[in-house]
XYZ file of C-alpha atoms in Angstrom:
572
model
C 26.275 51.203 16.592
C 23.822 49.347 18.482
C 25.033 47.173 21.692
C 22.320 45.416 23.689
C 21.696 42.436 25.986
C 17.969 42.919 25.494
C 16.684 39.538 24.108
C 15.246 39.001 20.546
C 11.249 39.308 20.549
C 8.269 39.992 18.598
C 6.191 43.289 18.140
C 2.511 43.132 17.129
C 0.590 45.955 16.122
C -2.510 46.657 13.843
C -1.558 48.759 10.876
C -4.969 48.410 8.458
C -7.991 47.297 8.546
C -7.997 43.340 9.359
C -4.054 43.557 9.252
C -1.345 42.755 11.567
C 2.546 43.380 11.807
C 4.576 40.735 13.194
C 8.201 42.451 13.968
C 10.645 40.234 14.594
C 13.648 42.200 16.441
C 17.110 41.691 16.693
C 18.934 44.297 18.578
C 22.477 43.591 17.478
C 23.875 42.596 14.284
C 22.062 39.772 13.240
C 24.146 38.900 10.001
C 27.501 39.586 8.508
C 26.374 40.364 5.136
C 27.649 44.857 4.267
C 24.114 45.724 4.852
C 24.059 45.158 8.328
C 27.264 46.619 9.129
C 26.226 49.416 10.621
C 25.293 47.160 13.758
C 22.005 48.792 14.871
C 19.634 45.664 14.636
C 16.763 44.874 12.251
C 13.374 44.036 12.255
C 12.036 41.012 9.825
C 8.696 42.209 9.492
C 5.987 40.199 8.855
C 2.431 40.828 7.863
C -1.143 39.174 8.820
C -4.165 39.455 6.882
C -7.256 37.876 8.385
C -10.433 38.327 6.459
C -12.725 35.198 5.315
C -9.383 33.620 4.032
C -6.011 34.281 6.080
C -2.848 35.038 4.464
C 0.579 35.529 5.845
C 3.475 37.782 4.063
C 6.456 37.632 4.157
C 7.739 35.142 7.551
C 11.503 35.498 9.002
C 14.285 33.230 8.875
C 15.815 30.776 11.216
C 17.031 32.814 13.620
C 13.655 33.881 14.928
C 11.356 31.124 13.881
C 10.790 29.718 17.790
C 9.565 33.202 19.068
C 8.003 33.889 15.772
C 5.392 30.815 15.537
C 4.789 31.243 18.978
C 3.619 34.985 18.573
C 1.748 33.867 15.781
C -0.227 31.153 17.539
C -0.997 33.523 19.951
C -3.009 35.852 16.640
C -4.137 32.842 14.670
C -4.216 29.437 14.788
C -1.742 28.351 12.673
C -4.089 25.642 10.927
C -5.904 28.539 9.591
C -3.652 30.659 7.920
C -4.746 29.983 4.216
C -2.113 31.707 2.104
C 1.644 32.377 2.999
C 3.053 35.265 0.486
C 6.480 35.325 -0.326
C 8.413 38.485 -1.177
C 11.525 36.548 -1.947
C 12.818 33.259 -1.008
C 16.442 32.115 0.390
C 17.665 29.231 2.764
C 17.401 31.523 5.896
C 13.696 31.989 5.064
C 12.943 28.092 4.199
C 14.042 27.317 7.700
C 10.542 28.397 9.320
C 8.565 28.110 6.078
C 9.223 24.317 6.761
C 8.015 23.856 10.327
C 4.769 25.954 9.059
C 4.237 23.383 6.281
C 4.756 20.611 9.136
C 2.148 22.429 11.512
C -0.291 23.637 8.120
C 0.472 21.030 5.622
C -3.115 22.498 3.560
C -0.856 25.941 3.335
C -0.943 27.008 0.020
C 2.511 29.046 -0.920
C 2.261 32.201 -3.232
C 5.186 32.994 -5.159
C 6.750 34.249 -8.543
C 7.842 31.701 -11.070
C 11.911 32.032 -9.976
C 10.938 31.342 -6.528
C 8.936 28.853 -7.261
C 12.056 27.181 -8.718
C 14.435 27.801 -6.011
C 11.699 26.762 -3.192
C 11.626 23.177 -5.152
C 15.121 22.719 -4.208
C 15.593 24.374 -0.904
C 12.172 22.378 0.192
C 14.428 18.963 -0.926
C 10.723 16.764 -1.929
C 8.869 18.119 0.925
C 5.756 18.165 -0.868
C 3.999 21.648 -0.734
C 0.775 23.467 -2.198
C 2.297 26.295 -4.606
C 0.121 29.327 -6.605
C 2.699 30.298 -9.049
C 2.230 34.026 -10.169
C 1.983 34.245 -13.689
C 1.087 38.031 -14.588
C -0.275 41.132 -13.456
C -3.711 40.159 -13.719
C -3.527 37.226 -11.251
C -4.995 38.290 -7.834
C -6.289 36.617 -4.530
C -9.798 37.737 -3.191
C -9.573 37.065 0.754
C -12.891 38.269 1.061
C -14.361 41.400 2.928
C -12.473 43.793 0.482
C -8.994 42.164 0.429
C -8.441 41.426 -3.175
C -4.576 40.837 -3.185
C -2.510 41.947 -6.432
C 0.493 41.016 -7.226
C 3.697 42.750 -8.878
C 6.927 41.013 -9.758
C 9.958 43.326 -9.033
C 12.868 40.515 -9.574
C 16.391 41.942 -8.981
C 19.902 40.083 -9.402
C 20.342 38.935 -5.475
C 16.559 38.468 -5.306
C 15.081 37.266 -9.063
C 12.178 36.162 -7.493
C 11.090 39.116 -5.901
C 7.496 39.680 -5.410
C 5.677 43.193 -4.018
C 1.743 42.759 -2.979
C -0.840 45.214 -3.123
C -4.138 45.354 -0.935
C -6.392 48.158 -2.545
C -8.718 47.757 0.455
C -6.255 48.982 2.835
C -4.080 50.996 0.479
C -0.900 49.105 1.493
C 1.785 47.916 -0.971
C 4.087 45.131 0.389
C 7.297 46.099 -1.124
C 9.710 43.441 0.724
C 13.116 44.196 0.053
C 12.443 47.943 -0.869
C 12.127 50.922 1.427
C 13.511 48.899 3.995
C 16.199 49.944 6.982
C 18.195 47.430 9.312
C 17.670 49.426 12.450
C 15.831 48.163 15.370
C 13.340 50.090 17.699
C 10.238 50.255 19.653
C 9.222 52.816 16.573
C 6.559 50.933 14.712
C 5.975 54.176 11.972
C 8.561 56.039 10.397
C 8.533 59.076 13.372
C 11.176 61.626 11.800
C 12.799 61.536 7.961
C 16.002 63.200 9.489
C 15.997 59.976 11.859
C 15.803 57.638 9.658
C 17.490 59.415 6.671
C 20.873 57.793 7.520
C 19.905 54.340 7.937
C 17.801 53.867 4.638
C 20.016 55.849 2.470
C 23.028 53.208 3.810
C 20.242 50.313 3.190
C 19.801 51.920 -0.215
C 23.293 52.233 -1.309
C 24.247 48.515 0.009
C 21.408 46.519 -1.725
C 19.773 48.654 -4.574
C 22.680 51.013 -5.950
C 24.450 47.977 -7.861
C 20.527 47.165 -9.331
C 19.722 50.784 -10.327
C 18.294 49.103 -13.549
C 16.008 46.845 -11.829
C 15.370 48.797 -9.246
C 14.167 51.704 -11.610
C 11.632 49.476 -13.255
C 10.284 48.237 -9.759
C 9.458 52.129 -9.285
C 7.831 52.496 -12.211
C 6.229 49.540 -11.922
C 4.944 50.162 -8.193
C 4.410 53.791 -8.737
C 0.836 52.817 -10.517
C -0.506 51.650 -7.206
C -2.008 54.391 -4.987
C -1.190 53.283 -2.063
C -1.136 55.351 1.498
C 1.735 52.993 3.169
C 4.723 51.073 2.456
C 5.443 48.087 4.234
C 8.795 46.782 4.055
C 10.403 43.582 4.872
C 12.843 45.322 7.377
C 12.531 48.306 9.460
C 9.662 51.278 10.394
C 6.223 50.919 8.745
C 6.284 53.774 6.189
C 2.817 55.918 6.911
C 3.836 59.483 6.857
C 6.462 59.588 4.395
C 5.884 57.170 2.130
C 5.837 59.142 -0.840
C 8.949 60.925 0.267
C 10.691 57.859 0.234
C 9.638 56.715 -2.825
C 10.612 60.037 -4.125
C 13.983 59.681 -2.689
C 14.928 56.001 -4.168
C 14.039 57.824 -7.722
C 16.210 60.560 -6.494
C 18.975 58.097 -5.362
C 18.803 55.803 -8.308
C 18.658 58.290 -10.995
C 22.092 60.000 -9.337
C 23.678 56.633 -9.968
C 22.045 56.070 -13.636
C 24.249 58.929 -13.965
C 27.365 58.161 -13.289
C 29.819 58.467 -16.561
C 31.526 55.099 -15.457
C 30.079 51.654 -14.816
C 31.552 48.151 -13.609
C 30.004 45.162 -14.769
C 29.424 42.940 -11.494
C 28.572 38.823 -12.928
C 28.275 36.203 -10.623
C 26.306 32.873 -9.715
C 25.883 31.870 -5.840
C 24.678 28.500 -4.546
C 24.125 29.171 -1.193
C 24.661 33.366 -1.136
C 27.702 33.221 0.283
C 29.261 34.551 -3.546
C 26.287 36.984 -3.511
C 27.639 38.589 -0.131
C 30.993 39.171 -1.607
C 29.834 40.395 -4.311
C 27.824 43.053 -2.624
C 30.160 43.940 -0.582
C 31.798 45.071 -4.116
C 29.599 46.637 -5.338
C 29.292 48.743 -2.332
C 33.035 49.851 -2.494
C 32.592 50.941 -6.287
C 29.138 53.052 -5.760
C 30.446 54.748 -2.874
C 33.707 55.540 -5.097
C 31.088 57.421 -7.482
C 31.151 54.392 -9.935
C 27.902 52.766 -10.999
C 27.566 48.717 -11.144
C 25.194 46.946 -13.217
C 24.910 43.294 -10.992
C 23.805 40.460 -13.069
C 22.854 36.964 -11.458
C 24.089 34.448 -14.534
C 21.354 32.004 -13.147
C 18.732 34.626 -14.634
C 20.232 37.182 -17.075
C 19.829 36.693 -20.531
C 23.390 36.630 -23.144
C 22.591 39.883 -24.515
C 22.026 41.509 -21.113
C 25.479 40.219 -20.109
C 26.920 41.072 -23.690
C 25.634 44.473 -23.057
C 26.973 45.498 -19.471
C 30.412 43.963 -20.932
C 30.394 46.259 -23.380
C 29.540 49.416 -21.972
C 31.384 49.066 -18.617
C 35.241 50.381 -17.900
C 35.963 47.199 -16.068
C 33.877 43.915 -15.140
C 34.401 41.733 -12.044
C 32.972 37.992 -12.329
C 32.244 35.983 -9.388
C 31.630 32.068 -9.093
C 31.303 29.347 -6.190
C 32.475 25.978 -6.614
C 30.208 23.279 -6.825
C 31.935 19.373 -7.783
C 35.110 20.704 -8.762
C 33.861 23.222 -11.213
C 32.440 26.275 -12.055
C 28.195 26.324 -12.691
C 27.296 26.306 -16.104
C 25.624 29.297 -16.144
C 28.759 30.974 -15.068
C 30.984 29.185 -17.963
C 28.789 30.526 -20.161
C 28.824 34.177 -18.783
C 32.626 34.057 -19.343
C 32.143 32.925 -22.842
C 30.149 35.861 -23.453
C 33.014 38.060 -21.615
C 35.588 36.409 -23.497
C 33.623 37.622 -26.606
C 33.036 41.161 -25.919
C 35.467 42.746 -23.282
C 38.125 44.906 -24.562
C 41.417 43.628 -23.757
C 42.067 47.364 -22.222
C 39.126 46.518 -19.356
C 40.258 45.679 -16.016
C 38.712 42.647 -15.021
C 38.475 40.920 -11.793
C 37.961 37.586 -10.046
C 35.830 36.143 -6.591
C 34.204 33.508 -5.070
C 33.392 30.933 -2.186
C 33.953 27.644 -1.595
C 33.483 24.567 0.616
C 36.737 22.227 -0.157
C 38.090 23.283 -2.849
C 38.273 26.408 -4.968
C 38.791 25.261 -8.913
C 36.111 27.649 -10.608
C 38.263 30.819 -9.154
C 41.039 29.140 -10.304
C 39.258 28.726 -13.604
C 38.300 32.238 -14.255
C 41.563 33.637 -13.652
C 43.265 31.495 -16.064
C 40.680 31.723 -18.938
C 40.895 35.777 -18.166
C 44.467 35.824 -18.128
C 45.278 33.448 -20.621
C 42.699 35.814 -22.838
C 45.111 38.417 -22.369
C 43.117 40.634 -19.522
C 44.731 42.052 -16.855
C 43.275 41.284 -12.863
C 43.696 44.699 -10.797
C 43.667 42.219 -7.815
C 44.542 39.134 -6.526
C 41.812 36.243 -6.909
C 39.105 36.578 -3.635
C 39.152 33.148 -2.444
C 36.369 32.971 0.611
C 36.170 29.559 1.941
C 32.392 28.920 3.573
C 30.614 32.407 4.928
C 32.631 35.643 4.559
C 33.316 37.602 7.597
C 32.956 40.826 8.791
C 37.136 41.082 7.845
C 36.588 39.673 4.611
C 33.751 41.685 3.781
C 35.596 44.825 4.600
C 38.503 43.672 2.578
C 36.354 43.478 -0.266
C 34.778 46.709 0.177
C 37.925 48.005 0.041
C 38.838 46.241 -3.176
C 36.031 47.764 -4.712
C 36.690 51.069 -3.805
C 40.628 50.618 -5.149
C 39.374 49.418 -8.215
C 36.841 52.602 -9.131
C 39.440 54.523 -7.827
C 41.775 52.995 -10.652
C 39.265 53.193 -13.338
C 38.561 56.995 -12.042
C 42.480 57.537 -12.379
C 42.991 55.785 -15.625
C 39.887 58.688 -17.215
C 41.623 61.532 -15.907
C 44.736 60.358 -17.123
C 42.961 60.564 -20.774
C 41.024 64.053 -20.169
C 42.807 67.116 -20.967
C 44.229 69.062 -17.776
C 42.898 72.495 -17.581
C 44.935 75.110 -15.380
C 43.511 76.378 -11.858
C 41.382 79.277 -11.929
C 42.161 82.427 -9.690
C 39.234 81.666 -7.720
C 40.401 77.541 -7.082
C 44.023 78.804 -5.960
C 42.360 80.910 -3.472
C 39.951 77.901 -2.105
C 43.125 75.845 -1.572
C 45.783 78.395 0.171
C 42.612 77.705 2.886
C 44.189 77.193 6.096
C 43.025 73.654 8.008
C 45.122 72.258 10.507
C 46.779 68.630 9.834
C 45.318 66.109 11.521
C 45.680 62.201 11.505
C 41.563 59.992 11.775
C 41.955 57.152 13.538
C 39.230 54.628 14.483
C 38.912 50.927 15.122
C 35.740 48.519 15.695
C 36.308 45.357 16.166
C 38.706 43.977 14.357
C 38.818 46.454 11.569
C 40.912 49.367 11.604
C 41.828 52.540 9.813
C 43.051 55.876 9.345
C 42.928 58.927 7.380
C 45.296 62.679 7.054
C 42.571 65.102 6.731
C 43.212 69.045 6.788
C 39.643 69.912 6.020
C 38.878 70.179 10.094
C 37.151 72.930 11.595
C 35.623 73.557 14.797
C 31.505 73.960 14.901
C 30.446 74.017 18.440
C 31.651 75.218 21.917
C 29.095 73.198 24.022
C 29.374 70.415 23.749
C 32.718 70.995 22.051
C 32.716 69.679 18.149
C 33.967 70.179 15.055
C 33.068 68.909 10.944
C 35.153 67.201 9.265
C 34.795 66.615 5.375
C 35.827 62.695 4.579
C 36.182 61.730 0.384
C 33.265 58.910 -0.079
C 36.164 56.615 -1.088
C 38.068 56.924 2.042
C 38.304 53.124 3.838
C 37.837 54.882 7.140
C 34.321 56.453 5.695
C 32.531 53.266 6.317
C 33.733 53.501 10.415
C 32.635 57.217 10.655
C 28.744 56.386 11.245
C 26.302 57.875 13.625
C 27.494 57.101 16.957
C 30.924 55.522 15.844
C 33.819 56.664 18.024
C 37.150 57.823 16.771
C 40.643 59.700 17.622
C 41.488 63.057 16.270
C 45.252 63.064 16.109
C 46.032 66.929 15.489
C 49.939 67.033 14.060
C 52.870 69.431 15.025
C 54.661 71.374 13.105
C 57.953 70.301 11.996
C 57.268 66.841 13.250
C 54.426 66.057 11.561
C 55.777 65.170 7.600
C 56.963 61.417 8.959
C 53.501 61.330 9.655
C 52.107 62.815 6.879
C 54.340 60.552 3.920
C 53.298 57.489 5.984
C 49.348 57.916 5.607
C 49.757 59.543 2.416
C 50.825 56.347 1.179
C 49.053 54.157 -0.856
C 47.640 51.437 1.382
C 46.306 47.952 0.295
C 43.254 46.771 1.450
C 43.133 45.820 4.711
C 46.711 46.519 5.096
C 47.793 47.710 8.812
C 48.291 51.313 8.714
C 49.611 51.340 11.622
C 52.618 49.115 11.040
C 55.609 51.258 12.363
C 53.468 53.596 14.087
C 54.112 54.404 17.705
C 50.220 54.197 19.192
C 48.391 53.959 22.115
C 44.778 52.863 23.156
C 42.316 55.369 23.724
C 39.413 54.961 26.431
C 36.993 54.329 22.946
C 39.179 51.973 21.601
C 40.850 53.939 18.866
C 44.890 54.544 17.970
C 46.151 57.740 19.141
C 49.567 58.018 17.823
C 52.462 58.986 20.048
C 54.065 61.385 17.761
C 50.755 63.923 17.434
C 51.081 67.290 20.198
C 47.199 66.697 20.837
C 44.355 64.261 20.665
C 40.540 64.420 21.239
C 38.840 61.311 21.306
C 35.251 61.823 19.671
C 32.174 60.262 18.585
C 30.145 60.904 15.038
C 27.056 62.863 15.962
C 25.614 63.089 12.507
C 26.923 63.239 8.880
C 25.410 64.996 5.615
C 26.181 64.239 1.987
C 27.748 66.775 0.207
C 29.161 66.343 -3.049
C 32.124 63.596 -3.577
C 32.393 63.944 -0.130
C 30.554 63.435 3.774
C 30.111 66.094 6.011
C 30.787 64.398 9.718
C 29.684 66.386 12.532
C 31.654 64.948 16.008
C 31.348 66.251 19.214
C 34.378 65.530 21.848
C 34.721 63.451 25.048
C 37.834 64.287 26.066
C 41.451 64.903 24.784
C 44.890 65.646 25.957
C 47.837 68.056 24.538
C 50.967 65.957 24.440
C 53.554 68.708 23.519
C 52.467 72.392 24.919
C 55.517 73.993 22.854
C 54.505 72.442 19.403
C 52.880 75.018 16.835
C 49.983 73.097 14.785
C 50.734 71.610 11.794
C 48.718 73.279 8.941
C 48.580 72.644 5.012
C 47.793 75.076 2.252
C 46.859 73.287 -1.223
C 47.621 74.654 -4.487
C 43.899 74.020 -5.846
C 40.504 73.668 -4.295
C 39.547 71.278 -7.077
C 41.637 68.140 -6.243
C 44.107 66.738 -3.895
């Protein structure tokens, strides 16, 4: 987790022939949306063209539009700039595209048709130059070499998403893709181990409920022969680009596979339903569930009729605009109504301003329609914060978890081999996770502990992708192992064995203690070391957390440790 006073700035750097980056850095959190959660900053990285035309890619939202334009001026004047490019368009982004228009009002605005759309809004009549993108085949010569193609790679949160290609240079502008919230003063991608962390969590927050779309961007951009990425947040991609590109196919073809799927439908006015919705998705694909996301703004009945169909559950999502639900969305639950089985679980979310009557809506009509909701109604008035966001992660994950559950319940149970009993009569001593950032807490029992390291002192820790606390155990995260006696320790144990709600205190009738990092240590454990994540490898259903140990105390010298032997090593 990144914590900084250093101020926001701007980075320039050549990267290709007659091309700039413009790096816009934040080094904290800049937004609360789950993508950014893991606090380490971002980059909004812009890109500068000059040949005998000048084109701009890609500019940054509001928060850095003062010490953006002024970097700028200081490249080009800003009269000059010919072309601005958009990869995708949003309110954030609108914020500075509007003070260019009043500084270049002769800008002409490149974008795909469903930006084109939303820009007509969001600009509210300010009158603006647009080249709407119409096909493959329509490209913009900026002289000297710098003939500009376009390829449309529209996905649910961002339908009018919009890669570039310069053949010239051999870089493909691929916006939201390949992208990693994580700021630096590392321009290139230095080190895949580095980065490996950050873009697979970038990965699994934005594209992993897409994998549809997001597969036929890859095909789509994998025509190009280009020699580097360049992303709309995070390190310039020169020396591994086609490792990375290699590794989204890897990463989206492991959730293509999945055996279940959640249907994820919602509309969103001003994001703020897209964010929850996200954050969703984010608990179910981490839970080892896949989610097809459809925007009902831009998905067509039968794509809607089809995800219904095929999905274990569906989850629909509306804001409130006048009193009611948007069309688009009434619709979508007309199709729903149509084609769910009455056995799906179904769900219900959304934001509001004043009022909340479309959420109100949808659970009725589902209800009344004879489906069950596996949670209460998500009512977010305004933006979402980083509480709500982590309640909703957590919903998600419950509600895999329950569709999980409800398949095993229907498989045939096979008995433990020989070779299973033996992996679980594996001694690990019992010990109690605790962390806290913020204002979010949690806590896991964990027996699969073992010590790795004498200097510095450390130890691995397996942690089920499912677990709440999973998404507090990041690099650099600190936490309190809480190692349990035995004879004392099965209070403990039936009280975090329990089934929690999200967001639910688990430490409500818990003796604890602050640690020096800001964790629980609980009272009742003989020892504690209080530790920070070092690194953490995928492996299986589960992560592999590597911690090293800043210092600890034994509370009870005369305790034995706690230990657990499981009947199977194939499940809890």
């Amino acid at each position: 987790m990144t914590t900084t006073n250093q101020p926001r700035d701007v980075q320039i750097l050549q990267i290709a022939s007659d091309t700039a980056i413009l790096r816009s850095r934040s080094w904290n959190r800049l937004r609360f949306e789950i993508e950014y959660a893991l606090e380490r900053g971002t980059t909004a990285n812009t890109y500068l063209i000059q040949a005998d035309q000048t084109a701009l890619i890609d500019p940054p939202g509001e928060s850095f539009t003062d010490i953006f334009l002024a970097a700028l001026a200081q490249q080009v004047d800003l009269d000059e700039i010919n072309y601005l490019i958009l990869g995708h368009i949003n309110p954030n982004r609108v914020t500075t595209l509007k003070v260019l228009l009043e500084k270049n009002p002769n800008l002409t605005v490149v974008c795909s048709n469903p930006a084109a759309l939303a820009l007509q809004d969001l600009l509210e009549g300010q009158s603006v130059n647009l080249r709407v993108i119409k096909g493959a085949d329509d490209e913009l010569d900026l002289g000297q070499g710098h003939v500009l193609q376009f390829i449309p790679i529209p996905t649910p949160r961002w339908p009018g998403g919009l890669a570039t290609y310069d053949p010239y240079a051999e870089v493909l502008y691929t916006d939201k893709f390949f992208g990693a919230h994580l700021a630096s003063e590392q321009v290139y991608d230095l080190g895949w181990d580095d980065l490996l962390e950050d873009r697979r969590y970038y990965f699994d927050c934005l594209m992993a409920p897409s994998i549809r779309q997001v597969i036929a961007a890859l095909d789509k951009l994998e025509t190009f022969q280009f020699r580097v990425l360049a992303p709309g947040h995070g390190p310039v991609v020169l020396y591994g680009a086609k490792e990375l590109f290699q590794g989204y196919r890897h990463w989206s073809e492991t959730q293509k596979s999945q055996e279940q799927s959640v249907a994820l439908i919602y509309a969103s006015a001003y994001g703020n339903t897209a964010t929850i919705a996200q954050a969703l998705a984010r608990g179910i694909t981490k839970s080892g569930v896949a989610v097809e996301a459809l925007n009902a703004e831009q998905a067509e009945p039968e794509e809607i009729k089809a995800a219904v169909e095929k999905s274990s559950g569906f989850l629909i999502g509306s804001p409130t605009l006048g009193g009611h639900a948007p069309t688009q969305i009434q619709t979508a639950l007309g199709i729903v109504l149509s084609s769910a089985s009455k056995t799906q679980p179904a769900g219900v979310f959304g934001s509001f301003g004043w009022s909340g009557e479309a959420i109100d809506l949808l659970e009725g009509k589902l209800k009344n329609g004879g489906y069950s909701l596996a949670f209460d109604p998500i009512r977010v008035k305004f933006k979402p914060t980083d509480v709500t966001l982590k309640y909703c992660e957590e919903v998600g994950t419950d509600f895999a978890q329950s569709l999980k559950k409800a398949r095993r319940a229907k498989a045939p149970r096979t008995p433990a081999t020989s070779v299973e009993q033996a992996v679980g009569r594996i001694i690990g001593s019992l010990c109690i996770f605790t962390a806290k950032q913020g204002d979010v807490s949690s806590a896991m029992l964990a027996s699969w502990v073992s010590q790795a390291t004498f200097a510095p002192p450390g130890f691995t820790v397996a942690v089920a992708k499912e677990r709440a606390i999973e998404a507090l155990l990041y690099s650099g995260s600190p936490f309190v192992l809480n190692v349990l006696g035995e004879g004392k320790h099965l209070g403990l144990m039936r009280h975090f064995l329990k089934p929690f709600g999200p967001t639910e205190d688990r430490f409500e009738g818990i003796e604890t203690k602050e640690a020096a990092n800001g964790s629980p240590i609980l009272k009742d454990a003989i020892a504690y070391l209080e530790c920070r994540v070092d690194k953490r490898m995928e492996a299986g259903d589960h992560w592999v957390i590597y911690a090293v140990v800043d210092t600890g105390k034994v509370l009870d010298n005369d305790a034995k440790t706690a230990v657990h032997h499981r009947k199977t090593g194939t499940h809890y």
